Coordinates of C-alpha atoms in Angstrom, one line a residue:
Chain A
M9 CA 75.5 61.4 58.8
K10 CA 75.4 59.1 61.8
R11 CA 79.1 59.7 62.4
N12 CA 78.5 63.5 62.4
L13 CA 75.6 63.2 64.8
L14 CA 77.8 61.0 67.1
F15 CA 80.6 63.6 66.9
L16 CA 78.1 66.4 67.7
F17 CA 76.8 64.4 70.7
F18 CA 80.2 63.9 72.2
F19 CA 81.2 67.5 71.5
L20 CA 78.2 68.8 73.4
L21 CA 78.8 66.4 76.2
A22 CA 82.4 67.5 76.5
F23 CA 81.4 71.2 76.2
L24 CA 78.9 70.9 79.0
N25 CA 81.4 69.2 81.3
L26 CA 84.2 71.6 80.5
P27 CA 83.6 74.1 83.4
S28 CA 83.8 71.4 86.0
V29 CA 86.9 69.9 84.4
V30 CA 88.8 73.1 83.9
F31 CA 87.7 75.1 87.0
G32 CA 87.2 72.2 89.4
Q33 CA 84.6 72.4 92.2
N34 CA 83.4 75.7 93.5
S35 CA 83.4 76.7 97.2
N36 CA 79.7 75.8 97.6
E37 CA 80.3 72.3 96.3
Y38 CA 83.3 71.9 98.7
Y39 CA 81.1 73.2 101.5
Q40 CA 78.4 70.6 100.8
N41 CA 81.0 67.9 100.8
F42 CA 82.2 69.2 104.2
V43 CA 78.6 69.2 105.6
Q44 CA 78.2 65.6 104.6
N45 CA 81.4 64.5 106.2
Y46 CA 80.7 66.5 109.4
H47 CA 77.2 65.0 109.6
H48 CA 78.8 61.5 109.4
Y49 CA 81.3 62.6 112.2
Q50 CA 78.4 63.8 114.4
E51 CA 76.6 60.5 113.9
L52 CA 79.7 58.7 115.4
V53 CA 79.8 60.9 118.6
E54 CA 77.0 59.1 120.3
P55 CA 78.4 55.5 119.8
F56 CA 81.8 56.9 120.9
N57 CA 80.3 58.2 124.1
A58 CA 78.4 54.9 124.7
Q59 CA 81.6 52.8 124.2
K60 CA 83.5 55.2 126.5
S61 CA 80.8 54.7 129.2
R62 CA 81.0 50.9 128.9
Y63 CA 84.8 51.0 129.1
Q64 CA 84.6 53.2 132.2
A65 CA 82.1 50.9 133.8
Y66 CA 83.6 47.5 133.1
Q67 CA 87.3 48.3 132.4
S68 CA 87.5 44.9 130.6
V69 CA 89.6 43.9 127.7
V70 CA 86.5 43.6 125.5
T71 CA 85.2 47.0 126.3
L72 CA 88.7 48.5 125.9
A73 CA 89.0 46.9 122.4
D74 CA 85.5 48.2 121.5
F75 CA 86.3 51.7 122.8
L76 CA 89.6 51.8 120.8
E77 CA 87.7 50.9 117.7
S78 CA 85.2 53.7 118.2
V79 CA 88.0 56.1 118.9
K80 CA 89.6 55.1 115.6
S81 CA 86.3 55.5 113.7
L82 CA 85.6 58.9 115.2
T83 CA 89.2 60.1 114.5
A84 CA 89.0 58.9 110.9
A85 CA 85.7 60.8 110.4
E86 CA 87.3 63.8 112.1
I87 CA 90.1 63.8 109.6
D88 CA 87.7 63.4 106.7
S89 CA 85.8 66.4 107.9
L90 CA 88.9 68.5 108.4
I91 CA 90.2 67.6 104.9
S92 CA 86.9 68.7 103.3
Y93 CA 86.8 71.8 105.5
T94 CA 90.4 72.8 104.6
A95 CA 89.6 72.2 100.9
F96 CA 86.5 74.5 101.3
I97 CA 88.3 77.4 102.9
K98 CA 91.1 77.1 100.3
S99 CA 88.6 77.3 97.5
L100 CA 86.9 80.3 99.1
L101 CA 90.3 82.0 99.4
A102 CA 91.0 81.2 95.7
E103 CA 87.7 82.8 94.7
A104 CA 88.3 85.8 96.9
T105 CA 91.9 86.4 95.9
Q106 CA 91.0 86.5 92.2
I107 CA 90.0 90.0 93.2
L108 CA 93.0 90.5 95.5
N109 CA 95.5 89.5 92.8
Y110 CA 96.8 86.5 94.7
R111 CA 98.2 88.6 97.5
E112 CA 97.7 85.9 100.2
N113 CA 99.9 83.2 98.8
Y114 CA 101.3 82.2 102.2
L115 CA 97.9 81.0 103.2
Y116 CA 97.7 78.6 100.2
V117 CA 101.1 77.1 101.2
K118 CA 99.9 76.8 104.8
L119 CA 96.7 75.0 103.8
D120 CA 98.5 72.8 101.4
D121 CA 100.8 71.7 104.2
Q122 CA 97.8 70.9 106.4
L123 CA 96.2 68.9 103.6
A124 CA 99.4 66.9 103.1
Y125 CA 99.5 66.1 106.9
L126 CA 95.8 65.2 107.1
N127 CA 96.1 62.8 104.2
S128 CA 99.0 61.0 105.8
A129 CA 97.3 61.0 109.2
K130 CA 94.3 59.2 107.6
D131 CA 96.5 56.2 107.1
K132 CA 98.0 56.4 110.5
V133 CA 94.6 56.2 112.3
Q134 CA 94.2 52.5 111.5
T135 CA 97.6 51.6 113.0
L136 CA 96.7 53.0 116.5
S137 CA 97.0 50.2 119.0
S138 CA 96.3 51.8 122.4
L139 CA 94.3 54.5 124.0
T140 CA 97.5 56.3 125.1
E141 CA 98.7 56.3 121.5
A142 CA 95.3 57.5 120.3
Q143 CA 95.4 60.3 122.8
S144 CA 98.8 61.6 121.7
F145 CA 97.7 61.3 118.1
L146 CA 94.6 63.4 118.8
K147 CA 96.8 66.0 120.5
E148 CA 98.9 66.2 117.4
L149 CA 95.8 66.5 115.3
E150 CA 94.5 69.3 117.5
N151 CA 97.7 71.3 116.8
H152 CA 97.0 71.1 113.1
Y153 CA 93.3 71.9 113.6
Q154 CA 94.4 75.1 115.4
V155 CA 96.5 76.1 112.3
I156 CA 93.5 75.4 110.0
S157 CA 91.1 77.2 112.3
Q158 CA 93.4 80.3 112.5
A159 CA 93.7 80.3 108.6
S160 CA 89.9 80.1 108.4
Y161 CA 89.4 83.2 110.6
E162 CA 92.2 85.0 108.7
I163 CA 90.5 84.2 105.3
K164 CA 87.2 85.4 106.8
S165 CA 88.8 88.7 107.7
I166 CA 90.6 89.0 104.3
I167 CA 87.2 88.6 102.5
E168 CA 85.4 91.0 104.8
I169 CA 88.0 93.7 104.5
G170 CA 88.4 93.1 100.8
S171 CA 84.6 93.5 100.1
A172 CA 84.5 96.7 102.3
E173 CA 87.4 98.2 100.3
K174 CA 85.7 97.3 97.0
I175 CA 82.4 99.0 98.0
L176 CA 84.3 102.0 99.2
A177 CA 86.2 102.2 95.9
N178 CA 82.8 102.1 94.1
V179 CA 81.4 104.8 96.3
K180 CA 84.5 107.0 95.5
V181 CA 83.8 106.6 91.8
E182 CA 80.3 107.8 92.3
R183 CA 81.6 110.6 94.4
E184 CA 83.6 111.9 91.4
K185 CA 80.6 111.7 89.1
I186 CA 78.5 113.7 91.5
N187 CA 81.2 116.2 92.0
N188 CA 81.3 116.7 88.2
L189 CA 77.5 117.1 88.1
L190 CA 77.7 119.7 90.8
N191 CA 80.5 121.6 88.9
E192 CA 78.5 121.5 85.7
E193 CA 75.5 123.1 87.4
S194 CA 75.4 126.7 86.3
T195 CA 72.2 127.8 88.1
V196 CA 72.6 129.3 91.5
S197 CA 69.9 128.4 93.9
A198 CA 69.5 127.7 97.6
Q199 CA 68.9 124.0 96.7
I200 CA 72.1 123.6 94.7
N201 CA 74.1 125.3 97.5
A202 CA 72.5 122.9 100.0
A203 CA 73.4 120.0 97.8
R204 CA 77.0 121.1 97.6
E205 CA 77.1 121.5 101.4
R206 CA 75.8 118.0 101.9
F207 CA 78.2 116.6 99.4
V208 CA 81.2 118.1 101.2
Q209 CA 79.9 116.7 104.5
Q210 CA 80.0 113.2 103.0
D211 CA 83.8 113.5 102.3
K212 CA 84.3 113.5 106.1
E213 CA 82.2 110.3 106.3
I214 CA 84.3 108.7 103.6
A215 CA 87.5 109.6 105.6
T216 CA 85.9 107.9 108.6
V217 CA 85.2 104.7 106.5
E218 CA 88.8 104.7 105.3
G219 CA 89.9 105.0 109.0
L220 CA 87.8 102.0 109.9
I221 CA 89.1 99.9 107.1
S222 CA 92.7 100.7 108.0
Q223 CA 91.9 99.9 111.6
G224 CA 90.7 96.5 110.4
K225 CA 93.9 95.9 108.5
Q226 CA 96.0 96.8 111.5
I227 CA 94.1 94.2 113.5
Q228 CA 94.6 91.7 110.7
Q229 CA 98.4 92.1 111.1
Q230 CA 98.1 90.5 114.6
F231 CA 97.1 87.2 113.1
S232 CA 100.7 86.4 112.6
E233 CA 101.5 87.3 116.2
N234 CA 99.7 84.1 117.5
Q235 CA 96.8 86.2 119.0
K236 CA 93.5 84.5 119.6
A237 CA 92.2 84.3 116.0
S238 CA 88.5 84.1 116.9
S239 CA 88.6 87.4 118.9
L240 CA 90.7 89.1 116.3
A241 CA 88.1 88.1 113.6
A242 CA 85.3 89.3 115.8
K243 CA 87.0 92.7 116.2
I244 CA 87.5 93.0 112.4
R245 CA 83.9 92.1 111.8
Q246 CA 82.8 94.8 114.2
T247 CA 85.0 97.4 112.4
V248 CA 83.8 96.3 109.0
D249 CA 80.1 96.4 110.1
N250 CA 80.7 100.0 111.4
A251 CA 82.2 100.9 107.9
Y252 CA 79.1 99.4 106.2
I253 CA 76.7 101.5 108.3
K254 CA 78.6 104.6 107.3
L255 CA 78.7 103.6 103.7
A256 CA 74.9 103.0 103.6
K257 CA 74.4 106.5 105.0
I258 CA 76.8 108.0 102.4
V259 CA 74.9 106.2 99.6
A260 CA 71.6 107.5 100.9
E261 CA 72.9 111.0 101.0
Y262 CA 74.3 110.8 97.5
K263 CA 70.9 109.6 96.2
N264 CA 69.3 112.5 97.9
I265 CA 71.8 114.9 96.2
I266 CA 71.3 113.6 92.7
Y267 CA 67.5 113.6 93.1
S268 CA 67.7 117.3 94.2
L269 CA 69.7 118.1 91.0
R270 CA 66.8 117.0 88.9
L271 CA 64.4 119.5 90.3
Chain B
M6 CA 4.9 66.7 32.8
K7 CA 7.7 68.7 31.2
L8 CA 6.0 71.9 32.2
F9 CA 5.7 70.7 35.8
L10 CA 9.4 69.9 36.0
R11 CA 10.3 73.3 34.5
K12 CA 8.2 75.1 37.1
A13 CA 9.7 73.0 39.9
L14 CA 13.2 73.9 38.7
W15 CA 12.4 77.6 38.7
G16 CA 10.9 77.3 42.1
C17 CA 14.1 75.7 43.5
L18 CA 16.2 78.4 41.9
V19 CA 14.1 81.1 43.5
L20 CA 14.4 79.4 46.9
V21 CA 18.2 79.1 46.6
F22 CA 18.4 82.8 45.5
L23 CA 16.3 83.9 48.5
A24 CA 18.4 81.7 50.9
A25 CA 21.6 83.4 49.7
V26 CA 20.3 87.0 49.5
V27 CA 18.1 87.4 52.6
P28 CA 20.8 86.9 55.2
L29 CA 23.1 89.3 53.4
V30 CA 20.4 92.0 53.3
V31 CA 19.7 91.5 57.0
K32 CA 23.5 91.8 57.8
V33 CA 23.9 95.0 55.8
R34 CA 20.8 96.5 57.5
R35 CA 22.2 95.7 60.9
T36 CA 25.6 97.3 60.2
T37 CA 24.0 100.5 58.8
E38 CA 21.8 101.0 61.9
P39 CA 23.0 104.1 63.8
T40 CA 25.1 103.1 66.9
M41 CA 25.5 104.8 70.2
I42 CA 28.4 107.2 70.4
S43 CA 30.7 106.0 73.2
L44 CA 32.1 108.7 75.3
P45 CA 35.6 108.3 76.6
S46 CA 35.6 107.2 80.2
S47 CA 37.6 109.3 82.7
S48 CA 40.6 106.9 82.4
E49 CA 40.6 107.3 78.6
A50 CA 40.5 111.1 78.8
T51 CA 42.7 112.8 76.2
P52 CA 45.5 114.4 78.1
F53 CA 45.9 118.1 77.7
P54 CA 49.2 119.1 76.2
S55 CA 51.3 120.4 79.1
P56 CA 52.3 124.0 78.7
L57 CA 55.7 123.2 80.4
P58 CA 58.2 120.8 78.7
S59 CA 59.1 117.8 80.9
P60 CA 62.5 118.3 82.6
V61 CA 65.4 116.6 80.8
V62 CA 67.4 114.6 83.2
N63 CA 71.2 114.5 82.7
P64 CA 72.1 110.9 81.7
T65 CA 75.0 111.0 84.2
N66 CA 72.5 111.6 86.9
L67 CA 70.5 108.5 85.9
E68 CA 73.7 106.5 85.6
V69 CA 74.8 107.6 89.2
E70 CA 71.4 106.6 90.5
S71 CA 71.6 103.1 88.9
D72 CA 75.2 102.7 90.3
L73 CA 74.2 103.8 93.8
K74 CA 71.3 101.2 93.7
M75 CA 73.8 98.5 92.8
I76 CA 76.1 99.6 95.7
E77 CA 73.0 99.4 98.0
T78 CA 72.4 95.8 96.8
D79 CA 76.1 95.0 97.5
L80 CA 75.7 96.4 101.0
T81 CA 72.8 94.1 101.7
K82 CA 74.9 91.1 100.7
T83 CA 77.6 91.7 103.3
K84 CA 76.3 89.5 106.1
E85 CA 78.8 87.5 108.0
D86 CA 79.6 84.2 106.3
Q87 CA 78.9 81.7 109.1
R88 CA 80.4 78.8 107.0
L89 CA 83.9 80.2 107.9
R90 CA 83.5 79.5 111.6
P91 CA 85.6 76.5 112.2
P92 CA 83.7 73.3 113.2
E93 CA 84.0 71.8 116.7
F94 CA 85.8 68.4 117.2
I95 CA 86.7 66.2 120.1
F96 CA 90.4 66.1 120.6
D97 CA 90.6 64.9 124.2
L98 CA 89.5 61.4 125.4
R99 CA 89.6 62.7 129.0
L100 CA 91.1 59.4 130.1
K101 CA 92.9 60.9 133.2
Q102 CA 89.7 62.1 134.7
D103 CA 87.9 58.8 134.3

């Protein structure tokens, strides 16, 4: 009896932990991890600035040594933050691409390369022996940061365009259902005719939304052309927002049409 | 003496009988009293049967309405994800300007 109870206890324990073991952390957990690391990094900025001021004022061996140590601490915290941020955007991409059937594989490879570099860079920080060496190391780190930053904006745009496309597809499904309802309507009345007219008008709006989404996709192509990622992402967001405004109007019109069919 | 005891016993029996029967009689009398007829209030008024049958709504129409509401909810969840804005870091010690 006792053995059975013990078995049941361990079985339940294993069952409850199964999702975290099989599926790993989710994007929110990764983000919380990043927030903690970034908070630690921010806490080190003030001591870094204080040591820098002391070094600038005294230019002594002691202040130089202290400043170099604070540079190393800050850089290590910077790398930890970047690692957790990269893990976060990779997990977000994984969650989003489950819907997109893993179309964006090149981004996974890119992010994996960056994670490999950052993990090796973490060890290198402790071997920095001069400010000149630290400066060139930071320059190298910045180049990798730019790659991660660009991937982040690209993922943001992929998710935004993907969700707009998904909503548009759902609206089109409802369009077909309403079309069937209108075709089934045998009574001829001014109200039914008006409903049909409004329905046809919405097709033009759907075409506009399709145009906006394809415009967003065209801008998305420019990410590979080394354009400024933040401005491209802003343009895509604007396009997607315009599509959402149109979609909200279409949905309101469709609701109006189906209510009128009940009268 | 015996006679006295017999009378006392009878007296007790009568008292017990009265104690059991009187409350029952009072209760029955109370329930049989005529009560006030309560008229239905305006909110309890019996509805008149409608001469027109209520309109039958096509189930597809209801389904479309429910789906459109779900799409509306999806549209409210499309706010920009600020978490994807890359964080800012210091990459320059600015030693040359010092």
